[in-house]
PDB file of N, CA, C and O in Angstrom:
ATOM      1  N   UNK A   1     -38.751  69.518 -72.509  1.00  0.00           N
ATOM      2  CA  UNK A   1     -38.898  68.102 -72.428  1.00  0.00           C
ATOM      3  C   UNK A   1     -37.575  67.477 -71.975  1.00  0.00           C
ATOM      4  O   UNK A   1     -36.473  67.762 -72.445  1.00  0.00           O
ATOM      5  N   UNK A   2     -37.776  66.745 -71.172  1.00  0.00           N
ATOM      6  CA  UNK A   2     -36.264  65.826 -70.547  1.00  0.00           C
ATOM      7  C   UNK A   2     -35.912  64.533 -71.439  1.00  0.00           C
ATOM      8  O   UNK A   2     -36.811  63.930 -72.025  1.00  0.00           O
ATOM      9  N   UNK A   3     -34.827  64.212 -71.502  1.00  0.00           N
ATOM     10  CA  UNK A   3     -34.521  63.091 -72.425  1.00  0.00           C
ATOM     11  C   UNK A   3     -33.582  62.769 -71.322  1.00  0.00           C
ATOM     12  O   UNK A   3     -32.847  63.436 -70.595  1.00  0.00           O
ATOM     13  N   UNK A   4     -34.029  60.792 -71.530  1.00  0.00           N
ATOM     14  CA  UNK A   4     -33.343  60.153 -70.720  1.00  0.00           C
ATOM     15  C   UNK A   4     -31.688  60.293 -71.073  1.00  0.00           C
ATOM     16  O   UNK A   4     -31.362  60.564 -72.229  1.00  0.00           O
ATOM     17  N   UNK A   5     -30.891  60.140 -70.258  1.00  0.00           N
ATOM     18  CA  UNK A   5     -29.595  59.955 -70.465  1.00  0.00           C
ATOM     19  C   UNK A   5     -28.685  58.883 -70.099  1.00  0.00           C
ATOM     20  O   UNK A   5     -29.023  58.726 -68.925  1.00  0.00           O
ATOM     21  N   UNK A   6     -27.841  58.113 -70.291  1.00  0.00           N
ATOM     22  CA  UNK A   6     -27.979  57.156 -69.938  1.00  0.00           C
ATOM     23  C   UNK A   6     -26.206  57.215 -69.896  1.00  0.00           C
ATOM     24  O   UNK A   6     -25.557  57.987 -70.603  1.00  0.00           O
ATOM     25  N   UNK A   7     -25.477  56.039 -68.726  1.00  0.00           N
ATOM     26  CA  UNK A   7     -24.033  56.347 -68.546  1.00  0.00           C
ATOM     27  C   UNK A   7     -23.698  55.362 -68.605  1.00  0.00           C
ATOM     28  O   UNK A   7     -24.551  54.478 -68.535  1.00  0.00           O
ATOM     29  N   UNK A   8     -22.189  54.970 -68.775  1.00  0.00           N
ATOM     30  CA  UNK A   8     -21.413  53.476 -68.821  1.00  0.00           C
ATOM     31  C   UNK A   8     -21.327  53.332 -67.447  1.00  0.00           C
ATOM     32  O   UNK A   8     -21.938  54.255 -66.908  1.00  0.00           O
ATOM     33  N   UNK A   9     -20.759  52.461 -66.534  1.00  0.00           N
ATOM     34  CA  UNK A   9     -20.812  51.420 -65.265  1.00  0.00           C
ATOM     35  C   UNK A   9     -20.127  52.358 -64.685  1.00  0.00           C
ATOM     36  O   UNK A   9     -20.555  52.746 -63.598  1.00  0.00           O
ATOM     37  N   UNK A  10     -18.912  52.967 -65.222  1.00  0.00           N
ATOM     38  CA  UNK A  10     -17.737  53.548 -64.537  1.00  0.00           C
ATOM     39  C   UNK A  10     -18.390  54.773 -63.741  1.00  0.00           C
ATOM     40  O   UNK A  10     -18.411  55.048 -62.541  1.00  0.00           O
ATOM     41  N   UNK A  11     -18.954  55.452 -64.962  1.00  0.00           N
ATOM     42  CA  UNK A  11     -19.689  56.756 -64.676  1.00  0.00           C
ATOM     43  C   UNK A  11     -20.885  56.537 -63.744  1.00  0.00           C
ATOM     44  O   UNK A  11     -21.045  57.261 -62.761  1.00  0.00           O
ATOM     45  N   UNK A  12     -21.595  55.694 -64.002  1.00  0.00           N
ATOM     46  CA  UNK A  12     -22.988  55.490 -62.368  1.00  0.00           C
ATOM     47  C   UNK A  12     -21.633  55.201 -61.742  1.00  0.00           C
ATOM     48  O   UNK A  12     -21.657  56.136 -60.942  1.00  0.00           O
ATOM     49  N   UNK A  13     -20.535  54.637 -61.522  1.00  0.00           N
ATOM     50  CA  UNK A  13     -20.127  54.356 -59.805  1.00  0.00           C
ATOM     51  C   UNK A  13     -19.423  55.243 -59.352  1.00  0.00           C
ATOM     52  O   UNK A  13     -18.724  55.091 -58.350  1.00  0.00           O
ATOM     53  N   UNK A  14     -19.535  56.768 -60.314  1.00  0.00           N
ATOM     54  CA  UNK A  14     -18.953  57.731 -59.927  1.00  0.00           C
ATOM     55  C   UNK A  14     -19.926  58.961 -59.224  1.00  0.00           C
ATOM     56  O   UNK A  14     -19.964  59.766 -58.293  1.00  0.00           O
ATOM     57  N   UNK A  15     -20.704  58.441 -60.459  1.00  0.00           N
ATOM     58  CA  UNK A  15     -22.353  59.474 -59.839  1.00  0.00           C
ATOM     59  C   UNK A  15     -22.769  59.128 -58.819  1.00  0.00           C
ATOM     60  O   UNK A  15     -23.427  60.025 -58.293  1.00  0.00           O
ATOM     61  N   UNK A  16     -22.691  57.806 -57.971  1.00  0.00           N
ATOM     62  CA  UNK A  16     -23.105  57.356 -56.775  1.00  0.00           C
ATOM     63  C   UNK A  16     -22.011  57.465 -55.619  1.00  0.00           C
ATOM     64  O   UNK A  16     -22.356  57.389 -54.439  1.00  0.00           O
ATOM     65  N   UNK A  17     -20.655  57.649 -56.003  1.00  0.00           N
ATOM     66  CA  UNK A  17     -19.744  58.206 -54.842  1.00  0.00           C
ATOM     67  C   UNK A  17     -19.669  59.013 -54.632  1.00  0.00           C
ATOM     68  O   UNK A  17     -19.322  59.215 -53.468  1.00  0.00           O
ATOM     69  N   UNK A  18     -19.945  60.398 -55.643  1.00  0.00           N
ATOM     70  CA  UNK A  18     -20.192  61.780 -55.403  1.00  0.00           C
ATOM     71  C   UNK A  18     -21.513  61.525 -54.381  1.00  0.00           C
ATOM     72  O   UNK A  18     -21.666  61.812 -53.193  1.00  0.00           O
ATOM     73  N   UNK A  19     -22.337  60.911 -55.287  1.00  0.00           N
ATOM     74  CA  UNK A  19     -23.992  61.521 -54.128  1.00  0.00           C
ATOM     75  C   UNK A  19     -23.554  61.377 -52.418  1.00  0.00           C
ATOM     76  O   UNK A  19     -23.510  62.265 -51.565  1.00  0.00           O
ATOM     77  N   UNK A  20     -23.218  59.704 -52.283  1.00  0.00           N
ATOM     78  CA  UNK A  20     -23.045  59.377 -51.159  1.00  0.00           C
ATOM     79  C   UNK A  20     -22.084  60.346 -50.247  1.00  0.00           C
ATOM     80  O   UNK A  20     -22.401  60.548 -49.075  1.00  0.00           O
ATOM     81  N   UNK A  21     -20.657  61.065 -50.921  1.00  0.00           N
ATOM     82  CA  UNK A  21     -19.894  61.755 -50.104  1.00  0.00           C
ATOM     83  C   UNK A  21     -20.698  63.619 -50.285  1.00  0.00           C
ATOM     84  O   UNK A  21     -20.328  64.421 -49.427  1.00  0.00           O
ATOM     85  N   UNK A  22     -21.493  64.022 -51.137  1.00  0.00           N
ATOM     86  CA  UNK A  22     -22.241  64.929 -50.664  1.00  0.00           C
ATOM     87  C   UNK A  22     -23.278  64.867 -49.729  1.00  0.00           C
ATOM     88  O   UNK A  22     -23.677  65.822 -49.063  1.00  0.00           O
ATOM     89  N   UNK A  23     -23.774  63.539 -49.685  1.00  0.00           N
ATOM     90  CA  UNK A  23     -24.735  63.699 -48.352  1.00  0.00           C
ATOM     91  C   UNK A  23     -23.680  63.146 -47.100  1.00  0.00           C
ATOM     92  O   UNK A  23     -24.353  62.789 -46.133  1.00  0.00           O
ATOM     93  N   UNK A  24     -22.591  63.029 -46.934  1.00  0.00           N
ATOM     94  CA  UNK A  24     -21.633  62.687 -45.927  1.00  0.00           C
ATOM     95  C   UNK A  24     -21.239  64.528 -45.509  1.00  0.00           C
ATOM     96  O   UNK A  24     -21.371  65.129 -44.443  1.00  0.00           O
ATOM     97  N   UNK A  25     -20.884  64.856 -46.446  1.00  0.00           N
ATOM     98  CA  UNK A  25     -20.752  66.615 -46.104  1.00  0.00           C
ATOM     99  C   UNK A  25     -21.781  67.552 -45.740  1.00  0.00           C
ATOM    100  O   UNK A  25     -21.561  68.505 -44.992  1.00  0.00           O
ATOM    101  N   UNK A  26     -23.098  67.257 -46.346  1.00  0.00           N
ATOM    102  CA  UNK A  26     -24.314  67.551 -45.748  1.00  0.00           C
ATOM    103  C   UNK A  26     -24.814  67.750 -44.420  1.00  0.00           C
ATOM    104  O   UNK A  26     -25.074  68.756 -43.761  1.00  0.00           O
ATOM    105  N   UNK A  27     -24.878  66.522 -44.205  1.00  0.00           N
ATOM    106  CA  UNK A  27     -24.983  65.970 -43.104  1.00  0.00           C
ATOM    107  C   UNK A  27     -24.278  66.386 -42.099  1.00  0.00           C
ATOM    108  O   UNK A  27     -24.692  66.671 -40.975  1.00  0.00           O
ATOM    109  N   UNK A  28     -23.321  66.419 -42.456  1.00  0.00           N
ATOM    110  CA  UNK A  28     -22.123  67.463 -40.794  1.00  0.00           C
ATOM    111  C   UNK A  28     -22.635  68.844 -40.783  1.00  0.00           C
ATOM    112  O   UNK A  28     -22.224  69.544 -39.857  1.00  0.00           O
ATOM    113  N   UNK A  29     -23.607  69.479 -41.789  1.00  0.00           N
ATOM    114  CA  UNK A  29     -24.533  70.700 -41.208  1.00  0.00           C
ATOM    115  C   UNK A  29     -25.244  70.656 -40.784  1.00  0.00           C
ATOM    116  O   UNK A  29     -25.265  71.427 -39.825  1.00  0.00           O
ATOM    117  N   UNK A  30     -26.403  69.875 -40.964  1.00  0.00           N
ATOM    118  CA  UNK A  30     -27.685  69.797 -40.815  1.00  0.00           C
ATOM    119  C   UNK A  30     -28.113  68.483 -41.003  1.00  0.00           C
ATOM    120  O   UNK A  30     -27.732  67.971 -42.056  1.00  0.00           O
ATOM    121  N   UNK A  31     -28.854  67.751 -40.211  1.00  0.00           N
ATOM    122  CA  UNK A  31     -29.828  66.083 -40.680  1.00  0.00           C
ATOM    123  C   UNK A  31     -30.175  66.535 -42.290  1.00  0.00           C
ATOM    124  O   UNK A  31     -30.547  67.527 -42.917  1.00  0.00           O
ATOM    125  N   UNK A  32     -29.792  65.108 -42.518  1.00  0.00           N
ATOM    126  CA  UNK A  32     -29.538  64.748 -43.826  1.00  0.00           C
ATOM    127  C   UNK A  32     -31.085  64.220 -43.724  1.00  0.00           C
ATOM    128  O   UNK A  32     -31.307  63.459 -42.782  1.00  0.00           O
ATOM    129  N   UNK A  33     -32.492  64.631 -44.841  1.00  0.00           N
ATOM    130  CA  UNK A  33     -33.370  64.334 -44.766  1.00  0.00           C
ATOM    131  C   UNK A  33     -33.983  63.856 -46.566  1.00  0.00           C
ATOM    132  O   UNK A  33     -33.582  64.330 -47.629  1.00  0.00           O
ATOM    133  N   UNK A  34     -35.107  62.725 -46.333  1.00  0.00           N
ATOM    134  CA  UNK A  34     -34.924  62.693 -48.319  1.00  0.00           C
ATOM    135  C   UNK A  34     -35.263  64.301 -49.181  1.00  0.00           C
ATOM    136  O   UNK A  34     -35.126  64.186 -50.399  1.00  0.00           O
ATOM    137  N   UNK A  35     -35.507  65.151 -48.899  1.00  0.00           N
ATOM    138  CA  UNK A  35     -35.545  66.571 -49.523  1.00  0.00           C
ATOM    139  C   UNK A  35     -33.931  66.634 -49.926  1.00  0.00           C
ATOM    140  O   UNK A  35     -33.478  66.383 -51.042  1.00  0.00           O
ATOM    141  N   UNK A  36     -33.264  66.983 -48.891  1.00  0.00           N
ATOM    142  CA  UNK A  36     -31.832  66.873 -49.129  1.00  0.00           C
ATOM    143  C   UNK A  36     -31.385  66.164 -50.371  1.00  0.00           C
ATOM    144  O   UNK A  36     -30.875  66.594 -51.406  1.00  0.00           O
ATOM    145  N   UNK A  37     -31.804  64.640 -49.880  1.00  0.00           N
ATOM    146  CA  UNK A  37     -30.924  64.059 -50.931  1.00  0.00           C
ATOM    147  C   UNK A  37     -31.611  63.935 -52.163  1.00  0.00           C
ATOM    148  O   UNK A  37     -31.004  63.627 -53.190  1.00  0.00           O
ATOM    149  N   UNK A  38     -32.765  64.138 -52.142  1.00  0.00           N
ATOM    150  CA  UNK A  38     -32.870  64.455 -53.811  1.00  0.00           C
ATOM    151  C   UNK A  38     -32.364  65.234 -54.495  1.00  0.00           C
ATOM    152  O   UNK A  38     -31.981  64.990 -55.639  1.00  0.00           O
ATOM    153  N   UNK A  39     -32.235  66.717 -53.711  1.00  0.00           N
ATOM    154  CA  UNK A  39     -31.866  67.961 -54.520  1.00  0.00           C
ATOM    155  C   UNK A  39     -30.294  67.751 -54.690  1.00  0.00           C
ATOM    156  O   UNK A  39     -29.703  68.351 -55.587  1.00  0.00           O
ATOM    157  N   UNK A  40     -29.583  66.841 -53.767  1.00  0.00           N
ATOM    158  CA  UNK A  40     -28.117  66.768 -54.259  1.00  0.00           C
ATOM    159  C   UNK A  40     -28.191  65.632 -55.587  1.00  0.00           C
ATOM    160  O   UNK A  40     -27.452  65.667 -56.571  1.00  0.00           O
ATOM    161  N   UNK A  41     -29.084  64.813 -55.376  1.00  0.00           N
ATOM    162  CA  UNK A  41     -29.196  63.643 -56.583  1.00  0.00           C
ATOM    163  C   UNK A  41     -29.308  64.284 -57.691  1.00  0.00           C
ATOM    164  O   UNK A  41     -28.651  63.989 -58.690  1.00  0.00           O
ATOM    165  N   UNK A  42     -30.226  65.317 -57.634  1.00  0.00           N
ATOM    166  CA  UNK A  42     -30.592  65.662 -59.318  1.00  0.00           C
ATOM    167  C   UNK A  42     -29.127  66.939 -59.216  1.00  0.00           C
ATOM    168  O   UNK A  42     -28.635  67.273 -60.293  1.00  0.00           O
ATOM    169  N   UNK A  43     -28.905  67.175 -58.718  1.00  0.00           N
ATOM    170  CA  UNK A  43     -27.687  67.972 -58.724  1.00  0.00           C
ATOM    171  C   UNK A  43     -26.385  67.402 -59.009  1.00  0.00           C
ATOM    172  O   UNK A  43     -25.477  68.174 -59.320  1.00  0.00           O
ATOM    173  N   UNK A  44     -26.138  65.966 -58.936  1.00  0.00           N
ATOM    174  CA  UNK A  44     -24.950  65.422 -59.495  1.00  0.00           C
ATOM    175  C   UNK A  44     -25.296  65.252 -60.900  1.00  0.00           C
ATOM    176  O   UNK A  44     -24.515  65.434 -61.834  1.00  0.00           O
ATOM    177  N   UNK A  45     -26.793  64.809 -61.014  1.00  0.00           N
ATOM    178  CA  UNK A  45     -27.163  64.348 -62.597  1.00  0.00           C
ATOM    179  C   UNK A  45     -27.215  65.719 -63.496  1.00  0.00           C
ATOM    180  O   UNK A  45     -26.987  65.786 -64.704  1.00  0.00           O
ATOM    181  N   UNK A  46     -27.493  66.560 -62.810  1.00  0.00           N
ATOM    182  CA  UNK A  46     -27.653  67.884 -63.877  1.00  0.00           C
ATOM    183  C   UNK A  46     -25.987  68.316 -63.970  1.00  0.00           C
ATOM    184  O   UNK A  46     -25.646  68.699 -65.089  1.00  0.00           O
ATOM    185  N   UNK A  47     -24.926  68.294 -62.926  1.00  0.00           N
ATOM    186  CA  UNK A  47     -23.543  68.490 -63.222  1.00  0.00           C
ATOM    187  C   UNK A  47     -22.977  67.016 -64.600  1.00  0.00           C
ATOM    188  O   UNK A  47     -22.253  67.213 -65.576  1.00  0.00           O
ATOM    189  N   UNK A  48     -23.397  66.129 -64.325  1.00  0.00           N
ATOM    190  CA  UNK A  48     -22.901  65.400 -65.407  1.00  0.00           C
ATOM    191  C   UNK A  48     -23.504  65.028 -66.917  1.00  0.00           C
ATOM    192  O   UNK A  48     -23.095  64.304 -67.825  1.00  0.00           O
ATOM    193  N   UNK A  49     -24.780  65.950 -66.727  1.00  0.00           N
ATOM    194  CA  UNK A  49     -25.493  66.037 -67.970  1.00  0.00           C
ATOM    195  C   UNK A  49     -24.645  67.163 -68.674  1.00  0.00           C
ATOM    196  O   UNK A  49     -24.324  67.208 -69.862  1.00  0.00           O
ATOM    197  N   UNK A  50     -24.367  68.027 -67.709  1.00  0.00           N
ATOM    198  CA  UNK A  50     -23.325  69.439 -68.300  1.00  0.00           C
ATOM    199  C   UNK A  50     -22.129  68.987 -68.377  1.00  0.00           C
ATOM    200  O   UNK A  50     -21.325  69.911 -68.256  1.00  0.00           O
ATOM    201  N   UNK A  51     -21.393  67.475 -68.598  1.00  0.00           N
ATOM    202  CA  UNK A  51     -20.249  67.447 -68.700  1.00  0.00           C
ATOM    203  C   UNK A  51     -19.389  67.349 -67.526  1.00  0.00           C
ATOM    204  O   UNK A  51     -18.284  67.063 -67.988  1.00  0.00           O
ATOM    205  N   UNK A  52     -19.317  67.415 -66.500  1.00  0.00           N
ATOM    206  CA  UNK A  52     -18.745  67.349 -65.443  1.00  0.00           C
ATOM    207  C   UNK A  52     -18.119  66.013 -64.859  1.00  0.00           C
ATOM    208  O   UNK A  52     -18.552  65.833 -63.721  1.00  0.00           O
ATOM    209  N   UNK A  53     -17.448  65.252 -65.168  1.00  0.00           N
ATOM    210  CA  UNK A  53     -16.788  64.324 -64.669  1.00  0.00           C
ATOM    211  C   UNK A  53     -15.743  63.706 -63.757  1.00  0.00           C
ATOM    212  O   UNK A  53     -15.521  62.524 -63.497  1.00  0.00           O
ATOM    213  N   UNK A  54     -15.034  65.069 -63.250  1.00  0.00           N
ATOM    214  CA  UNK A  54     -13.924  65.014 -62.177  1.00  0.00           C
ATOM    215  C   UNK A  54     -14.351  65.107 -60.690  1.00  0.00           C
ATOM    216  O   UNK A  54     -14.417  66.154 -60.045  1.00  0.00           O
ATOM    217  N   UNK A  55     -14.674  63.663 -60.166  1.00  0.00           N
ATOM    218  CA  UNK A  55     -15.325  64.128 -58.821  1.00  0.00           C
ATOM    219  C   UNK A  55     -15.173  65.037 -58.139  1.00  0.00           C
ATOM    220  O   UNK A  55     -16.272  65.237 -57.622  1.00  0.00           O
ATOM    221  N   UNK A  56     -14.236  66.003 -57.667  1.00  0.00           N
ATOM    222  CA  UNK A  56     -14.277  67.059 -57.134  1.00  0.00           C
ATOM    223  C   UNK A  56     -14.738  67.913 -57.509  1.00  0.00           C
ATOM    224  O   UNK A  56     -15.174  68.616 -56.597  1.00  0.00           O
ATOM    225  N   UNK A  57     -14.959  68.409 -58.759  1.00  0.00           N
ATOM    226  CA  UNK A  57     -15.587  69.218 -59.694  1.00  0.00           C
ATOM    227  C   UNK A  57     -17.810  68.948 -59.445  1.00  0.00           C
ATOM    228  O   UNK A  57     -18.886  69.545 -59.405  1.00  0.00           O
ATOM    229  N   UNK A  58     -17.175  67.659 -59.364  1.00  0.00           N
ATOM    230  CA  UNK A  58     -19.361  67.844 -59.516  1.00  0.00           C
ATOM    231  C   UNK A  58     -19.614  67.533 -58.017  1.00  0.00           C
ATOM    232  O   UNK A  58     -20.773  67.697 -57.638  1.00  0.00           O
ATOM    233  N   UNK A  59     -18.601  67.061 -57.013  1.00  0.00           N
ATOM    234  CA  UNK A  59     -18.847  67.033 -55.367  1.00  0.00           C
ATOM    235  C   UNK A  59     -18.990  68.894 -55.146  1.00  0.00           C
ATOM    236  O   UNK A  59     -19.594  69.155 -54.106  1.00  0.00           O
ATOM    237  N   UNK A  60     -18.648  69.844 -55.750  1.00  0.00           N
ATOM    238  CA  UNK A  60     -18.304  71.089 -55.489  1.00  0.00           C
ATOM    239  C   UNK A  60     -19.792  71.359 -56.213  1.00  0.00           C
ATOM    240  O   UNK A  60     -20.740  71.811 -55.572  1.00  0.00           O
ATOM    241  N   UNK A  61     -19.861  71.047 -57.523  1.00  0.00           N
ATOM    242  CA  UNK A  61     -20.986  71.206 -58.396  1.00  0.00           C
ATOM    243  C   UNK A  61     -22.955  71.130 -57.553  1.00  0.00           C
ATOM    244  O   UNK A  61     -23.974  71.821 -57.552  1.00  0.00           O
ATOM    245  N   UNK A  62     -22.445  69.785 -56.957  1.00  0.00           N
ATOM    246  CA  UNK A  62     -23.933  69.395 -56.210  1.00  0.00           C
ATOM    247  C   UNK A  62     -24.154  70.220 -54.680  1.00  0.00           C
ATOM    248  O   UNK A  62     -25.175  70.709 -54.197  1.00  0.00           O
ATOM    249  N   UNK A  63     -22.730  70.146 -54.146  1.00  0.00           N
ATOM    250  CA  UNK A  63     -23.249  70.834 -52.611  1.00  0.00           C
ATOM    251  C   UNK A  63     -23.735  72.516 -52.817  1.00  0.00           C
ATOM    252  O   UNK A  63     -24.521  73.248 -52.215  1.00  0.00           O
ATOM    253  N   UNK A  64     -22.752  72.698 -54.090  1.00  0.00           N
ATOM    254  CA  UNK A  64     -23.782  74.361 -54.493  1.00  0.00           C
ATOM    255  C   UNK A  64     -25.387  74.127 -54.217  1.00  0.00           C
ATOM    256  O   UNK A  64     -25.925  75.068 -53.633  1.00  0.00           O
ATOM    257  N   UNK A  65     -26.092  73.193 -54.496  1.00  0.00           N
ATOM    258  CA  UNK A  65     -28.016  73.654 -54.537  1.00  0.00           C
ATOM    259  C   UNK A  65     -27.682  72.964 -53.048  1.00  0.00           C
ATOM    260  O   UNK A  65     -27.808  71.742 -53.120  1.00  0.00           O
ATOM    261  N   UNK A  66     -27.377  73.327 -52.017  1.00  0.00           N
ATOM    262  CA  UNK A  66     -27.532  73.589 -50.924  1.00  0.00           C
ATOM    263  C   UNK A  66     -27.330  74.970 -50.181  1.00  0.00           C
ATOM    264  O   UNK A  66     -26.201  75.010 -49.693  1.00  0.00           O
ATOM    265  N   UNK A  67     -28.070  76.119 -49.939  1.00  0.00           N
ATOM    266  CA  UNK A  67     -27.884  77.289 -49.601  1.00  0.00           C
ATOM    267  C   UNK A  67     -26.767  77.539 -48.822  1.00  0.00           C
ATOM    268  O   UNK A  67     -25.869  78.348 -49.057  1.00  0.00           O
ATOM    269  N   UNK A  68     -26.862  76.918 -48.040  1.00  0.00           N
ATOM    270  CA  UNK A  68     -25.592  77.260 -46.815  1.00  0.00           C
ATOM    271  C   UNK A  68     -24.273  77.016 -47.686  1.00  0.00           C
ATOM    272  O   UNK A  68     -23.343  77.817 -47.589  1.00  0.00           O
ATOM    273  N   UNK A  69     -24.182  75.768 -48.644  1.00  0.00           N
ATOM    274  CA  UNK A  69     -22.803  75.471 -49.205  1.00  0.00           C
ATOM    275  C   UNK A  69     -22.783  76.441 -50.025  1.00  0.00           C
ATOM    276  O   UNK A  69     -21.611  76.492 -50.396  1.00  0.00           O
ATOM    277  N   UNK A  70     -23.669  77.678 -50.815  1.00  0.00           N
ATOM    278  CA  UNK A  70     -23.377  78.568 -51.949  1.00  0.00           C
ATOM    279  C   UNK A  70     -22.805  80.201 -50.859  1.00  0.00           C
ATOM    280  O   UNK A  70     -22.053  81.147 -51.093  1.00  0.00           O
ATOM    281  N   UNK A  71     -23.663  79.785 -49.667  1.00  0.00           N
ATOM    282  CA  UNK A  71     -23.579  81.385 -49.014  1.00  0.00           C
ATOM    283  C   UNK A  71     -21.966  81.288 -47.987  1.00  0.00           C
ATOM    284  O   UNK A  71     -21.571  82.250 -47.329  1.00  0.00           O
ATOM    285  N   UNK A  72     -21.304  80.090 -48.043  1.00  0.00           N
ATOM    286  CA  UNK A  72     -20.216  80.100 -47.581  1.00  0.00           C
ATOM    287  C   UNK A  72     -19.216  80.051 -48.540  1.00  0.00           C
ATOM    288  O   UNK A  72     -18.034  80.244 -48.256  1.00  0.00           O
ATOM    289  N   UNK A  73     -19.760  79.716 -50.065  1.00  0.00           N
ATOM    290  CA  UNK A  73     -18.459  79.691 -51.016  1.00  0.00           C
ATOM    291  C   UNK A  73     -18.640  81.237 -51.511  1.00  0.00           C
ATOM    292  O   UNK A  73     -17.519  81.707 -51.707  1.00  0.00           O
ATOM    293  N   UNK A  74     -19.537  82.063 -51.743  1.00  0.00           N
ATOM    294  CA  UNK A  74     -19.416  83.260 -52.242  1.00  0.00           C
ATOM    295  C   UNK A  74     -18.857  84.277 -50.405  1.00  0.00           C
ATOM    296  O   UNK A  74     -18.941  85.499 -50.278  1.00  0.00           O
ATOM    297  N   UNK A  75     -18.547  83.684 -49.725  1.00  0.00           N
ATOM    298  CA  UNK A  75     -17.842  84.230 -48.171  1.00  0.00           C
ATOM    299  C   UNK A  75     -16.271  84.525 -49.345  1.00  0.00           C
ATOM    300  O   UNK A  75     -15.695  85.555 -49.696  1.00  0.00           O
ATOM    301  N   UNK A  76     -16.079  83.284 -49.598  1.00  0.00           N
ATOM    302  CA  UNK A  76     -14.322  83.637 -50.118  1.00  0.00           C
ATOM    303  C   UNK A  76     -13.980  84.269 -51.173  1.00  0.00           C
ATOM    304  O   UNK A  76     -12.789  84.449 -51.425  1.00  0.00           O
TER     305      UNK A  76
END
């Protein structure tokens, strides 16, 4: 069962600069389409349900559930 979660102002305008600059990085692979950006949406929300708060940390966190961004970070 999912339980709503809910964030202070600071935190949505952080969850929404991550989304926006993961679909900005996206997008320079492949058209950015709404499939895309859902799976990065629920992918910032599931990194900050786990605690994740350092934008670089959940910008790294969300472009992972994009295949190409996991099959080029396990390259290094």
């Amino acid at each position: 069962m999912l339980f709503a979660q809910s964030y202070d102002p600071e935190t949505v305008a952080l969850l929404q600069q991550v989304l926006e600059d993961a679909c900005i990085r996206a997008s320079a692979r492949a058209p950015l389409n709404e499939g895309i950006r859902t799976m990065l949406a629920s992918a910032v929300l599931e990194g900050a349900r786990l605690g994740l708060r350092e934008r670089d940390e959940l910008l790294r966190f969300a472009l992972r559930a994009i295949p190409s961004f996991r099959e080029r970070e396990a390259q290094f």
